[in-house]
Amino acid sequence: MAKYTQSQMNILIKIIAAVETGGQIYGQARYDDYTPAYANCSNETSCTIGAFQEYGSLAKGLLQEILNTYPTTFRKYDNAGIESDLQRASWTGYSPARGSAKAKAIQAIISSPDGIKVQNNRIQKQMESHIAFAQKQGVSDVDALFMCANFIHQGGQSACTRILKKTQKPYTLDHLYAACKTDTGNQVGAYKTRQQKVYGWLKEKISNKNISNNNSNNTLQGSDNMTTEKAINALIATAQAEIGYMEKKSNAQLDDKTANVGDGNYTKYWRDLKPSWNGSAWCAVWVSWCMYKTFGLETAKKLLKHENDFPYVYCPTLGARFTKYANPQRGDIVIFYRNGTFAHTGIVTKVEGDKFYTIEGNTSNGSTIIANGGEVCSKHYNNSNLPGTKFCRPDYSIVKSIMNSSSTSKPSTSTYKKWVGAATKDDTDVFANPTGTSKLSTYPKLNKGNLVDVIGVSGTRYQVKIADKFVGYVEKTNIKDPNAVVTKPSTSTSKTKYPFVGEVTASELNVRIGAGTNYGKLPSYPILKRGNLVDVLKAKKDISGNKWYQIRIAGKYTGYVSAQYIKKK
């Protein structure tokens, strides 16, 4: 799989800026661009802003990110109520007139030094996501991947897929350009000059540079230029890419962020690191997974001090192995203290005085500690409000290189194709050897339904690994075939398919951080109004058995509302 350097990524960013707002002059961009609705395209029902033409929810997201990251800067230039406008449930129809006070305030915010910084960071993340999509379609050359990223930024993944279907293989820049010249689709084929410019710059600045595909995925790789800061940056980038991932109701569609959403605790994080535990609380294994994906298995074990019992799955265990600091630093693993124990965890991404920011798995949005919330979220807290919470500091100086998705090696004990089996009866014997009657001293019995990793076969017995630690042998007749292992059924009797778009029917509806009136209101979005639209992600019952919906508001804020006040659109 092709790898690209940060220098190459910078070239792509300049190309996208040039064709979006730079008058098709390489290196030129208008970070203060403001375009009213419909000016670019009949489908664009809200204003488009910035050097990279963020539209609709993306435009709103750009402003929200500047507010969240640089609140002082945002409020310095916001003299027209833009912060209040960001509370709109939908950005559709939002298009202040060009030259109005609101439009000028938006331009001042996005073109400030901090606004430009956020724009560049956002477009890089978008390009990385687009490149990852193209790689999954079989594109491997760097310049071809960048051309696909251009297609996706302009017309979405469907445009890229459409052009790839008529592209001669192998997928090269020349073949992609030839195919897109024949395309008639809106937002790609209709813009011939743009595609010609992008093709020419990629040909000049990427193809003809002879940059070997053996170069690193970014400038972070390689021991010669590795630093602690770069290692932490890479870990946080991995974590950020997971924001919005929702746990699943069953062991299916684990790689899709929002498909098969439910409260079964099934995730790709367990599947990749400890499949026999899929269906368990996953805040800690999410931290392990981010380490594993960023640095590889062996380094992740050392960073978390879990060489012999990886992955990290239990907060008190981590706390016992690290010096527990009272004040956070960027890159720390936070272990939240609640009800007399360490009960939840996450990665610290930024510190501003008493306030620290995190990304956490198995939580929900809000400024309180929420364990088992079901999603990967970006959050923030005031440290002074969290007595007992501590911070563990991995030794990032041991990191020698940054991994990419194709080079991380999954835990494995043999060449046997491992699968998950279940014991068929209570008091199933676990033997110490492939033959004989000696029992495994550390785990002599299994009960019906206990899950094990089947890692080998010898005669009439399977070699199994229990709790990812104890290895023994079980008679084949006492372990179910993998196809016979039944996925945990949903406890819901509803046939409603999630997610769906719901409409608020009450005049005012409280949004809470958990399912039930015993939870406080969501700080970032405490009340909805009649007619507001939300994404309904899944249903849960409160302690009294009443039905609540987990909802996402404005594509960002997640909370809970009483189901009786939401109707399906």
Short mmCIF file of N, CA and C in Angstrom, two decimals, residues 94-224:
data_model
loop_
_atom_site.label_atom_id
_atom_site.label_comp_id
_atom_site.label_asym_id
_atom_site.label_seq_id
_atom_site.Cartn_x
_atom_site.Cartn_y
_atom_site.Cartn_z
N TYR A 94 -29.23 28.44 6.32
CA TYR A 94 -28.45 29.50 6.97
C TYR A 94 -27.56 30.16 5.93
N SER A 95 -27.85 31.39 5.59
CA SER A 95 -27.09 32.08 4.55
C SER A 95 -27.25 33.58 4.67
N PRO A 96 -26.55 34.20 5.65
CA PRO A 96 -26.60 35.66 5.74
C PRO A 96 -26.14 36.30 4.43
N ALA A 97 -26.72 37.43 4.12
CA ALA A 97 -26.39 38.11 2.87
C ALA A 97 -24.92 38.51 2.85
N ARG A 98 -24.32 38.42 1.65
CA ARG A 98 -22.93 38.84 1.52
C ARG A 98 -22.81 40.32 1.91
N GLY A 99 -21.83 40.65 2.75
CA GLY A 99 -21.63 42.02 3.19
C GLY A 99 -22.40 42.38 4.45
N SER A 100 -23.27 41.47 4.93
CA SER A 100 -24.01 41.74 6.16
C SER A 100 -23.08 41.61 7.36
N ALA A 101 -23.57 42.06 8.51
CA ALA A 101 -22.75 41.99 9.73
C ALA A 101 -22.39 40.55 10.07
N LYS A 102 -23.32 39.64 9.88
CA LYS A 102 -23.05 38.23 10.18
C LYS A 102 -22.01 37.66 9.22
N ALA A 103 -22.15 37.95 7.95
CA ALA A 103 -21.18 37.45 6.96
C ALA A 103 -19.79 37.99 7.26
N LYS A 104 -19.70 39.26 7.61
CA LYS A 104 -18.39 39.86 7.91
C LYS A 104 -17.78 39.24 9.18
N ALA A 105 -18.63 38.96 10.17
CA ALA A 105 -18.12 38.34 11.39
C ALA A 105 -17.58 36.95 11.10
N ILE A 106 -18.30 36.19 10.27
CA ILE A 106 -17.83 34.85 9.89
C ILE A 106 -16.48 34.95 9.18
N GLN A 107 -16.36 35.89 8.26
CA GLN A 107 -15.11 36.06 7.52
C GLN A 107 -13.96 36.43 8.46
N ALA A 108 -14.23 37.29 9.43
CA ALA A 108 -13.17 37.69 10.37
C ALA A 108 -12.73 36.51 11.23
N ILE A 109 -13.68 35.69 11.63
CA ILE A 109 -13.36 34.54 12.47
C ILE A 109 -12.52 33.53 11.71
N ILE A 110 -12.94 33.18 10.49
CA ILE A 110 -12.27 32.10 9.77
C ILE A 110 -10.94 32.53 9.17
N SER A 111 -10.73 33.83 8.99
CA SER A 111 -9.47 34.29 8.40
C SER A 111 -8.47 34.76 9.45
N SER A 112 -8.85 34.66 10.73
CA SER A 112 -7.89 34.97 11.79
C SER A 112 -6.78 33.92 11.77
N PRO A 113 -5.62 34.20 12.36
CA PRO A 113 -4.55 33.19 12.38
C PRO A 113 -5.00 31.85 12.95
N ASP A 114 -5.82 31.90 14.01
CA ASP A 114 -6.33 30.66 14.58
C ASP A 114 -7.35 30.00 13.66
N GLY A 115 -8.15 30.81 12.98
CA GLY A 115 -9.11 30.26 12.03
C GLY A 115 -8.42 29.57 10.86
N ILE A 116 -7.34 30.15 10.38
CA ILE A 116 -6.57 29.54 9.29
C ILE A 116 -5.95 28.23 9.76
N LYS A 117 -5.46 28.22 11.00
CA LYS A 117 -4.86 27.01 11.55
C LYS A 117 -5.88 25.87 11.59
N VAL A 118 -7.09 26.18 12.04
CA VAL A 118 -8.14 25.16 12.11
C VAL A 118 -8.51 24.68 10.71
N GLN A 119 -8.60 25.61 9.75
CA GLN A 119 -8.94 25.21 8.38
C GLN A 119 -7.92 24.23 7.82
N ASN A 120 -6.65 24.52 8.02
CA ASN A 120 -5.61 23.63 7.50
C ASN A 120 -5.65 22.26 8.17
N ASN A 121 -5.87 22.25 9.48
CA ASN A 121 -5.96 20.97 10.19
C ASN A 121 -7.16 20.15 9.72
N ARG A 122 -8.27 20.83 9.52
CA ARG A 122 -9.49 20.13 9.09
C ARG A 122 -9.34 19.55 7.70
N ILE A 123 -8.76 20.30 6.79
CA ILE A 123 -8.65 19.79 5.42
C ILE A 123 -7.69 18.61 5.37
N GLN A 124 -6.65 18.64 6.21
CA GLN A 124 -5.74 17.49 6.23
C GLN A 124 -6.47 16.24 6.71
N LYS A 125 -7.28 16.38 7.75
CA LYS A 125 -8.04 15.22 8.23
C LYS A 125 -9.00 14.72 7.15
N GLN A 126 -9.63 15.64 6.45
CA GLN A 126 -10.54 15.24 5.37
C GLN A 126 -9.78 14.51 4.27
N MET A 127 -8.64 15.05 3.89
CA MET A 127 -7.85 14.41 2.83
C MET A 127 -7.39 13.02 3.26
N GLU A 128 -6.98 12.88 4.50
CA GLU A 128 -6.56 11.56 5.00
C GLU A 128 -7.71 10.56 4.94
N SER A 129 -8.92 11.03 5.28
CA SER A 129 -10.09 10.17 5.21
C SER A 129 -10.41 9.78 3.77
N HIS A 130 -10.32 10.75 2.86
CA HIS A 130 -10.59 10.48 1.44
C HIS A 130 -9.57 9.48 0.88
N ILE A 131 -8.32 9.66 1.25
CA ILE A 131 -7.26 8.76 0.77
C ILE A 131 -7.51 7.34 1.28
N ALA A 132 -7.92 7.23 2.53
CA ALA A 132 -8.20 5.91 3.10
C ALA A 132 -9.33 5.22 2.34
N PHE A 133 -10.35 6.00 1.96
CA PHE A 133 -11.45 5.42 1.17
C PHE A 133 -10.95 4.92 -0.18
N ALA A 134 -10.13 5.73 -0.85
CA ALA A 134 -9.61 5.34 -2.16
C ALA A 134 -8.73 4.10 -2.06
N GLN A 135 -7.95 4.01 -0.98
CA GLN A 135 -7.11 2.82 -0.78
C GLN A 135 -7.96 1.56 -0.68
N LYS A 136 -9.11 1.68 -0.02
CA LYS A 136 -9.99 0.52 0.10
C LYS A 136 -10.58 0.11 -1.24
N GLN A 137 -10.61 1.02 -2.19
CA GLN A 137 -11.12 0.68 -3.54
C GLN A 137 -10.03 0.10 -4.43
N GLY A 138 -8.81 -0.01 -3.89
CA GLY A 138 -7.74 -0.62 -4.66
C GLY A 138 -6.75 0.35 -5.28
N VAL A 139 -6.87 1.63 -4.97
CA VAL A 139 -5.93 2.63 -5.49
C VAL A 139 -4.68 2.61 -4.60
N SER A 140 -3.51 2.65 -5.21
CA SER A 140 -2.29 2.56 -4.41
C SER A 140 -1.26 3.65 -4.71
N ASP A 141 -1.16 4.13 -5.96
CA ASP A 141 -0.18 5.16 -6.28
C ASP A 141 -0.52 6.46 -5.55
N VAL A 142 0.49 7.14 -5.03
CA VAL A 142 0.26 8.35 -4.26
C VAL A 142 -0.48 9.40 -5.08
N ASP A 143 0.00 9.67 -6.30
CA ASP A 143 -0.65 10.71 -7.10
C ASP A 143 -2.08 10.33 -7.48
N ALA A 144 -2.34 9.03 -7.67
CA ALA A 144 -3.70 8.57 -7.97
C ALA A 144 -4.60 8.72 -6.74
N LEU A 145 -4.05 8.41 -5.57
CA LEU A 145 -4.81 8.59 -4.33
C LEU A 145 -5.19 10.06 -4.14
N PHE A 146 -4.26 10.95 -4.44
CA PHE A 146 -4.52 12.38 -4.29
C PHE A 146 -5.57 12.85 -5.28
N MET A 147 -5.56 12.29 -6.49
CA MET A 147 -6.59 12.66 -7.48
C MET A 147 -7.96 12.21 -6.98
N CYS A 148 -8.01 11.02 -6.40
CA CYS A 148 -9.28 10.53 -5.84
C CYS A 148 -9.75 11.42 -4.70
N ALA A 149 -8.81 11.86 -3.86
CA ALA A 149 -9.18 12.77 -2.76
C ALA A 149 -9.79 14.04 -3.31
N ASN A 150 -9.29 14.54 -4.41
CA ASN A 150 -9.86 15.70 -5.09
C ASN A 150 -11.29 15.41 -5.54
N PHE A 151 -11.51 14.23 -6.16
CA PHE A 151 -12.86 13.86 -6.60
C PHE A 151 -13.83 13.84 -5.41
N ILE A 152 -13.39 13.23 -4.30
CA ILE A 152 -14.29 13.07 -3.15
C ILE A 152 -14.59 14.41 -2.52
N HIS A 153 -13.57 15.27 -2.41
CA HIS A 153 -13.80 16.59 -1.83
C HIS A 153 -14.80 17.38 -2.65
N GLN A 154 -14.77 17.18 -3.94
CA GLN A 154 -15.64 17.94 -4.83
C GLN A 154 -17.03 17.32 -4.95
N GLY A 155 -17.09 16.01 -5.09
CA GLY A 155 -18.38 15.37 -5.38
C GLY A 155 -18.78 14.24 -4.47
N GLY A 156 -17.99 13.95 -3.44
CA GLY A 156 -18.34 12.88 -2.52
C GLY A 156 -17.79 11.53 -2.95
N GLN A 157 -17.94 10.54 -2.08
CA GLN A 157 -17.43 9.20 -2.36
C GLN A 157 -18.09 8.58 -3.58
N SER A 158 -19.36 8.92 -3.80
CA SER A 158 -20.07 8.35 -4.96
C SER A 158 -19.43 8.79 -6.27
N ALA A 159 -18.93 10.03 -6.30
CA ALA A 159 -18.26 10.51 -7.52
C ALA A 159 -16.98 9.73 -7.76
N CYS A 160 -16.21 9.50 -6.70
CA CYS A 160 -14.98 8.73 -6.83
C CYS A 160 -15.28 7.31 -7.31
N THR A 161 -16.27 6.68 -6.69
CA THR A 161 -16.64 5.31 -7.07
C THR A 161 -17.09 5.26 -8.53
N ARG A 162 -17.86 6.26 -8.95
CA ARG A 162 -18.36 6.32 -10.33
C ARG A 162 -17.21 6.39 -11.33
N ILE A 163 -16.22 7.21 -11.02
CA ILE A 163 -15.10 7.38 -11.95
C ILE A 163 -14.20 6.14 -11.94
N LEU A 164 -14.01 5.57 -10.76
CA LEU A 164 -13.17 4.36 -10.69
C LEU A 164 -13.75 3.23 -11.52
N LYS A 165 -15.09 3.15 -11.60
CA LYS A 165 -15.73 2.06 -12.36
C LYS A 165 -15.39 2.14 -13.84
N LYS A 166 -15.09 3.31 -14.34
CA LYS A 166 -14.76 3.42 -15.77
C LYS A 166 -13.28 3.71 -16.01
N THR A 167 -12.48 3.53 -14.94
CA THR A 167 -11.03 3.76 -15.06
C THR A 167 -10.31 2.47 -15.42
N GLN A 168 -9.44 2.55 -16.41
CA GLN A 168 -8.62 1.39 -16.79
C GLN A 168 -7.66 1.05 -15.66
N LYS A 169 -7.52 -0.23 -15.37
CA LYS A 169 -6.57 -0.66 -14.34
C LYS A 169 -5.21 -0.91 -14.96
N PRO A 170 -4.13 -0.73 -14.21
CA PRO A 170 -4.09 -0.32 -12.81
C PRO A 170 -4.51 1.13 -12.63
N TYR A 171 -4.94 1.49 -11.43
CA TYR A 171 -5.40 2.84 -11.14
C TYR A 171 -4.20 3.77 -11.03
N THR A 172 -3.89 4.45 -12.10
CA THR A 172 -2.80 5.43 -12.12
C THR A 172 -3.39 6.81 -12.30
N LEU A 173 -2.56 7.83 -12.08
CA LEU A 173 -3.02 9.20 -12.28
C LEU A 173 -3.48 9.42 -13.72
N ASP A 174 -2.71 8.91 -14.67
CA ASP A 174 -3.07 9.09 -16.08
C ASP A 174 -4.40 8.42 -16.41
N HIS A 175 -4.59 7.20 -15.90
CA HIS A 175 -5.84 6.49 -16.18
C HIS A 175 -7.04 7.17 -15.51
N LEU A 176 -6.83 7.69 -14.31
CA LEU A 176 -7.92 8.40 -13.63
C LEU A 176 -8.29 9.68 -14.36
N TYR A 177 -7.29 10.39 -14.82
CA TYR A 177 -7.57 11.65 -15.54
C TYR A 177 -8.30 11.37 -16.84
N ALA A 178 -7.90 10.31 -17.54
CA ALA A 178 -8.59 9.95 -18.79
C ALA A 178 -10.05 9.62 -18.52
N ALA A 179 -10.31 8.91 -17.41
CA ALA A 179 -11.69 8.54 -17.09
C ALA A 179 -12.51 9.75 -16.69
N CYS A 180 -11.94 10.65 -15.90
CA CYS A 180 -12.73 11.79 -15.43
C CYS A 180 -13.03 12.76 -16.57
N LYS A 181 -12.22 12.77 -17.61
CA LYS A 181 -12.51 13.64 -18.76
C LYS A 181 -13.78 13.21 -19.48
N THR A 182 -14.15 11.93 -19.32
CA THR A 182 -15.38 11.45 -19.97
C THR A 182 -16.58 11.53 -19.03
N ASP A 183 -16.35 11.94 -17.81
CA ASP A 183 -17.42 11.97 -16.82
C ASP A 183 -18.32 13.18 -17.02
N THR A 184 -19.62 12.99 -16.80
CA THR A 184 -20.57 14.10 -16.95
C THR A 184 -21.26 14.44 -15.63
N GLY A 185 -20.86 13.77 -14.55
CA GLY A 185 -21.52 13.98 -13.26
C GLY A 185 -21.29 15.38 -12.72
N ASN A 186 -22.32 15.90 -12.05
CA ASN A 186 -22.22 17.22 -11.44
C ASN A 186 -21.11 17.25 -10.40
N GLN A 187 -20.40 18.35 -10.31
CA GLN A 187 -19.36 18.61 -9.32
C GLN A 187 -18.03 17.92 -9.62
N VAL A 188 -17.95 17.10 -10.64
CA VAL A 188 -16.66 16.54 -11.04
C VAL A 188 -16.51 16.67 -12.55
N GLY A 189 -17.30 15.87 -13.29
CA GLY A 189 -17.19 15.90 -14.74
C GLY A 189 -17.51 17.25 -15.34
N ALA A 190 -18.35 18.01 -14.65
CA ALA A 190 -18.75 19.32 -15.19
C ALA A 190 -17.65 20.37 -15.05
N TYR A 191 -16.60 20.07 -14.30
CA TYR A 191 -15.55 21.04 -14.04
C TYR A 191 -14.24 20.56 -14.67
N LYS A 192 -14.16 20.68 -15.98
CA LYS A 192 -13.02 20.15 -16.74
C LYS A 192 -11.72 20.88 -16.41
N THR A 193 -11.80 22.20 -16.28
CA THR A 193 -10.58 22.98 -16.04
C THR A 193 -9.98 22.62 -14.69
N ARG A 194 -10.85 22.43 -13.71
CA ARG A 194 -10.35 22.05 -12.38
C ARG A 194 -9.57 20.74 -12.46
N GLN A 195 -10.14 19.75 -13.10
CA GLN A 195 -9.48 18.44 -13.15
C GLN A 195 -8.15 18.53 -13.92
N GLN A 196 -8.13 19.37 -14.95
CA GLN A 196 -6.90 19.55 -15.70
C GLN A 196 -5.81 20.18 -14.84
N LYS A 197 -6.20 21.17 -14.01
CA LYS A 197 -5.24 21.83 -13.13
C LYS A 197 -4.70 20.85 -12.09
N VAL A 198 -5.61 20.10 -11.46
CA VAL A 198 -5.18 19.16 -10.42
C VAL A 198 -4.26 18.11 -11.01
N TYR A 199 -4.63 17.60 -12.17
CA TYR A 199 -3.81 16.59 -12.85
C TYR A 199 -2.41 17.16 -13.13
N GLY A 200 -2.36 18.38 -13.65
CA GLY A 200 -1.07 18.98 -14.01
C GLY A 200 -0.18 19.18 -12.80
N TRP A 201 -0.75 19.67 -11.70
CA TRP A 201 0.06 19.91 -10.50
C TRP A 201 0.54 18.60 -9.88
N LEU A 202 -0.34 17.59 -9.85
CA LEU A 202 0.08 16.29 -9.32
C LEU A 202 1.18 15.69 -10.19
N LYS A 203 1.05 15.87 -11.49
CA LYS A 203 2.07 15.35 -12.41
C LYS A 203 3.41 16.04 -12.17
N GLU A 204 3.35 17.33 -11.95
CA GLU A 204 4.57 18.12 -11.78
C GLU A 204 5.20 17.93 -10.40
N LYS A 205 4.37 17.96 -9.36
CA LYS A 205 4.90 18.07 -8.01
C LYS A 205 4.93 16.74 -7.25
N ILE A 206 4.23 15.72 -7.76
CA ILE A 206 4.24 14.41 -7.10
C ILE A 206 4.86 13.36 -8.02
N SER A 207 4.27 13.13 -9.18
CA SER A 207 4.74 12.08 -10.08
C SER A 207 6.19 12.27 -10.49
N ASN A 208 6.55 13.49 -10.87
CA ASN A 208 7.88 13.74 -11.41
C ASN A 208 8.95 13.95 -10.35
N LYS A 209 8.55 13.86 -9.09
CA LYS A 209 9.53 14.04 -8.02
C LYS A 209 10.25 12.74 -7.69
N ASN A 210 9.72 11.63 -8.22
CA ASN A 210 10.34 10.33 -7.97
C ASN A 210 10.48 10.02 -6.49
N ILE A 211 9.47 10.40 -5.71
CA ILE A 211 9.49 10.10 -4.28
C ILE A 211 9.10 8.65 -4.11
N SER A 212 9.97 7.88 -3.54
CA SER A 212 9.77 6.43 -3.45
C SER A 212 8.59 6.09 -2.57
N ASN A 213 7.85 5.06 -2.98
CA ASN A 213 6.76 4.57 -2.16
C ASN A 213 7.27 3.90 -0.89
N ASN A 214 8.58 3.79 -0.75
CA ASN A 214 9.13 3.24 0.48
C ASN A 214 9.27 4.30 1.56
N ASN A 215 8.96 5.57 1.20
CA ASN A 215 9.02 6.62 2.21
C ASN A 215 7.94 6.38 3.25
N SER A 216 8.05 7.07 4.35
CA SER A 216 7.11 6.86 5.45
C SER A 216 5.75 7.42 5.14
N ASN A 217 4.76 6.95 5.90
CA ASN A 217 3.39 7.42 5.76
C ASN A 217 3.29 8.90 6.11
N ASN A 218 4.15 9.37 6.93
CA ASN A 218 4.25 10.79 7.25
C ASN A 218 5.62 11.01 7.87
N THR A 219 5.93 12.23 8.18
CA THR A 219 7.27 12.52 8.68
C THR A 219 7.50 12.00 10.09
N LEU A 220 6.50 11.39 10.67
CA LEU A 220 6.67 10.87 12.01
C LEU A 220 7.42 9.55 12.02
N GLN A 221 7.39 8.81 10.90
CA GLN A 221 7.99 7.49 10.91
C GLN A 221 9.51 7.56 10.84
N GLY A 222 10.15 6.55 11.42
CA GLY A 222 11.60 6.46 11.37
C GLY A 222 12.24 6.95 12.65
N SER A 223 13.17 6.22 13.17
CA SER A 223 13.77 6.56 14.46
C SER A 223 14.63 7.81 14.40
N ASP A 224 15.10 8.20 13.20
CA ASP A 224 16.02 9.33 13.12
C ASP A 224 15.36 10.64 13.49
#
